[in-house]
Coordinates of N, CA and C and ligand atoms in Angstrom, one line a residue:
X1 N -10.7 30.0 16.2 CA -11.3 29.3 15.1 C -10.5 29.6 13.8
X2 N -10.0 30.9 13.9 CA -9.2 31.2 12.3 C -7.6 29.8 12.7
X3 N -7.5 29.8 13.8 CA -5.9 29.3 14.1 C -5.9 28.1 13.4
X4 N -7.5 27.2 14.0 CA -7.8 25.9 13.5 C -7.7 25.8 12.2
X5 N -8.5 26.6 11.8 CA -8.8 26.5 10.0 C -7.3 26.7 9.5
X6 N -6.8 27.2 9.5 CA -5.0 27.6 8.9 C -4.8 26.5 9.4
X7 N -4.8 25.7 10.5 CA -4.2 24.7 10.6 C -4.6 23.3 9.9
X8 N -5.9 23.5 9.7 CA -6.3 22.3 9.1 C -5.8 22.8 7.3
X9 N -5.8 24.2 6.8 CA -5.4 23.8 5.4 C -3.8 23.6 5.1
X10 N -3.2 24.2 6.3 CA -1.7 24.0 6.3 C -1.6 22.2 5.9
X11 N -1.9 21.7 7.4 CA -1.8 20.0 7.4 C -2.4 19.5 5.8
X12 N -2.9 19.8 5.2 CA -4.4 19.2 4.0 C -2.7 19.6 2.7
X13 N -2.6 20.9 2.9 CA -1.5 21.2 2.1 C 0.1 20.8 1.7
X14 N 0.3 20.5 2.9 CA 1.8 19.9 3.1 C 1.7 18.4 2.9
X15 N 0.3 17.5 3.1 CA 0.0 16.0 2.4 C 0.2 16.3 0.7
X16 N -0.3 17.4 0.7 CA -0.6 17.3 -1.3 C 0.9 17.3 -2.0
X17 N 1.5 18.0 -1.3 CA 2.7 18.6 -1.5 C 3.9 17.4 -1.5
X18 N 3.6 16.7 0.0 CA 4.9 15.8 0.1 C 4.3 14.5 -0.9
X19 N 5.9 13.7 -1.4 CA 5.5 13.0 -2.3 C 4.9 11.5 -1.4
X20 N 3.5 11.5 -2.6 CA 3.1 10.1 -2.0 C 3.5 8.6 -1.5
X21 N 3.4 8.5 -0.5 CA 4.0 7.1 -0.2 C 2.7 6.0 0.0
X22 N 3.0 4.6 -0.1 CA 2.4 3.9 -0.6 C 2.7 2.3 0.3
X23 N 1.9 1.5 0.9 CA 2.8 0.5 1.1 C 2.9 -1.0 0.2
X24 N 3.9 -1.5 0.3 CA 4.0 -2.7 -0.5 C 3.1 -3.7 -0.4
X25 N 2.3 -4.4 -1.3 CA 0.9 -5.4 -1.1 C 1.5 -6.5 -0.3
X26 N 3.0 -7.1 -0.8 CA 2.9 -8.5 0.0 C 3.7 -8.2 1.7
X27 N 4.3 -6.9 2.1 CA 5.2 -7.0 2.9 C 4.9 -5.5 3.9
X28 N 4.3 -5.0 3.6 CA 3.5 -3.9 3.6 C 5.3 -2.6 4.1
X29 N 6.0 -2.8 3.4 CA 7.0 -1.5 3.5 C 6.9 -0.4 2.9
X30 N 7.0 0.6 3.4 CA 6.5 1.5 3.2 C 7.8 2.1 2.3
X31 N 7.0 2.5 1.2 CA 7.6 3.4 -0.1 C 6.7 4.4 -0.6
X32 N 8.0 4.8 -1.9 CA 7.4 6.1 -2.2 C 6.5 5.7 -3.6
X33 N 5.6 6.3 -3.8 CA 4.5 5.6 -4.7 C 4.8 5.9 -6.3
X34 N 5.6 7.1 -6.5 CA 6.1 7.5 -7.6 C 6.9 6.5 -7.9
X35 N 7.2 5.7 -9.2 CA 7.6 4.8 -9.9 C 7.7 3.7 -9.4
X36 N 6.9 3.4 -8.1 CA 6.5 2.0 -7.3 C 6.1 0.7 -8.6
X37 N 7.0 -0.6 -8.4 CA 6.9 -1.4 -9.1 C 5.4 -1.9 -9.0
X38 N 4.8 -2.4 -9.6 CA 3.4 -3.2 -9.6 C 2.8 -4.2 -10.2
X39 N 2.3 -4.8 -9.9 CA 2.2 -6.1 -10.5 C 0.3 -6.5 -9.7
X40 N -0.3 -7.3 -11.2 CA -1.6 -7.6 -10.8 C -2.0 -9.0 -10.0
X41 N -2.5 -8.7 -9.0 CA -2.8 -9.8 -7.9 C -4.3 -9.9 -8.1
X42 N -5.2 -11.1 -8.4 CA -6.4 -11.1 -8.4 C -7.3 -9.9 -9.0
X43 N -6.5 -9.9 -10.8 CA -7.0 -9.0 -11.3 C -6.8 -7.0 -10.3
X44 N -5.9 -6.8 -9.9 CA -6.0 -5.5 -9.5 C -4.1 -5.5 -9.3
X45 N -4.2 -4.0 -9.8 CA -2.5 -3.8 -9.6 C -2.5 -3.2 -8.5
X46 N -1.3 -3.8 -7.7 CA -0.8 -3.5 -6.7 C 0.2 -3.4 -6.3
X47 N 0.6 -2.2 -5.7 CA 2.5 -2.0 -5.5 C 3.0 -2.8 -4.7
X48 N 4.0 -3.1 -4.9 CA 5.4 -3.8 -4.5 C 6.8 -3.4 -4.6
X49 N 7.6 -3.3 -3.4 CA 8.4 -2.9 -3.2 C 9.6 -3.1 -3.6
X50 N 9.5 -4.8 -4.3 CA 10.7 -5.1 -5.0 C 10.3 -6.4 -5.8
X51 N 11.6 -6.9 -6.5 CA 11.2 -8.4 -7.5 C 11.1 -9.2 -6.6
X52 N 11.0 -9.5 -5.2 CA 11.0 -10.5 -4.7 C 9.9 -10.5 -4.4
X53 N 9.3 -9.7 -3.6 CA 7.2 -9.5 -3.4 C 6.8 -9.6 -5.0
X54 N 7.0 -9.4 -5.6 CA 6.1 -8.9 -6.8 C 6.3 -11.2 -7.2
X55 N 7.2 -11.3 -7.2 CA 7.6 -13.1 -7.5 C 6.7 -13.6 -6.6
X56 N 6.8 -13.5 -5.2 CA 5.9 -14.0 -4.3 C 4.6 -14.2 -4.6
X57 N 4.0 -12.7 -5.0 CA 2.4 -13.1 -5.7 C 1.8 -13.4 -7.0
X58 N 3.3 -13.2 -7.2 CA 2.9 -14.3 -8.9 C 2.8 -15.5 -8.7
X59 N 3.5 -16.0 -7.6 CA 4.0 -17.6 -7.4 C 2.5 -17.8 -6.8
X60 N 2.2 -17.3 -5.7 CA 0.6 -17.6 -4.9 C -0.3 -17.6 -5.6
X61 N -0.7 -16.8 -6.9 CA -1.6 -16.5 -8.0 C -1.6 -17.8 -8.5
X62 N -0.3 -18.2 -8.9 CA -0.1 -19.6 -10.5 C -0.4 -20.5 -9.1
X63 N -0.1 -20.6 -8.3 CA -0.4 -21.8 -7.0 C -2.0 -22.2 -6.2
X64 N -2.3 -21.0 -7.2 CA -4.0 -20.8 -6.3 C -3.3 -21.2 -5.0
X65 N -2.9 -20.1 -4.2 CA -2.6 -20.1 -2.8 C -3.6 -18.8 -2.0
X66 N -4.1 -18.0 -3.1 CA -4.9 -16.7 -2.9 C -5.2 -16.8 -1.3
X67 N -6.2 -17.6 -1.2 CA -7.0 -17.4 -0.4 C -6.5 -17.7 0.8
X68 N -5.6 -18.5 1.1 CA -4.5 -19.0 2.2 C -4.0 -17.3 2.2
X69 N -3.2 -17.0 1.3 CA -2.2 -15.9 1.4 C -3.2 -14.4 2.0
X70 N -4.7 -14.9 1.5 CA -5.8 -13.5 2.4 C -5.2 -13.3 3.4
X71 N -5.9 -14.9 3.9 CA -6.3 -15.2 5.2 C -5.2 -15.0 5.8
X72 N -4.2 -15.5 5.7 CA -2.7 -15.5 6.8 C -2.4 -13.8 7.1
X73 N -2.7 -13.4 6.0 CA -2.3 -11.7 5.1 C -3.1 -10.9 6.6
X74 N -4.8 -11.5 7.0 CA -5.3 -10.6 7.9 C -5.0 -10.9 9.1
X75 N -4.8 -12.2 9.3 CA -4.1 -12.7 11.1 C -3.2 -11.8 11.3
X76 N -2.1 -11.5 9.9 CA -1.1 -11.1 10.5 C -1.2 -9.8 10.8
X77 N -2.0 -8.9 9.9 CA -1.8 -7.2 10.2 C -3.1 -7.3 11.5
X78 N -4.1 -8.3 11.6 CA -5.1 -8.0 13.0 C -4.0 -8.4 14.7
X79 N -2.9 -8.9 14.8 CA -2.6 -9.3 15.5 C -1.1 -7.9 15.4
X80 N -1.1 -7.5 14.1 CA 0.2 -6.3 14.6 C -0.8 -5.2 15.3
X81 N -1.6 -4.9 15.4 CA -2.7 -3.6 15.8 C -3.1 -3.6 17.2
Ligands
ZN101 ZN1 7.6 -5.8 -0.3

């Protein structure tokens, strides 16, 4: 029981510790969240990994493509799982 517990605050501890990572809204690449670019999509900021994502949903936003870009957005991460 003590082994568990040390191991559960070890693991709890070494998350706080290592630097946060975050993934990117349009492309979902995984970065580090400290000075992650961001840009607001449907009123909410959200990280992005580079000027090209961050262009993409600015472009979908001024395009009212939103809702297209959801929907395609969940096909695609329900069919990577
Ligand atoms: Zn990206």
């Amino acid at each position: 029981m003590q082994l568990a517990l040390s191991q559960f605050y070890g693991n709890h501890l070494s998350r706080f510790f290592k630097r946060e990572k975050c993934l990117c809204f349009h492309c979902s690449e995984r970065m580090r969240k400290e000075g992650a670019l961001t840009t607001v999509f449907q009123h909410v900021s959200q990280p992005v990994c580079c000027h090209g994502c961050l262009a993409v949903l600015n472009a979908i936003e001024k395009n009212g493509l939103v809702d297209e870009y959801l929907r395609s957005k969940h096909i695609d991460q329900g069919s990577a799982l």
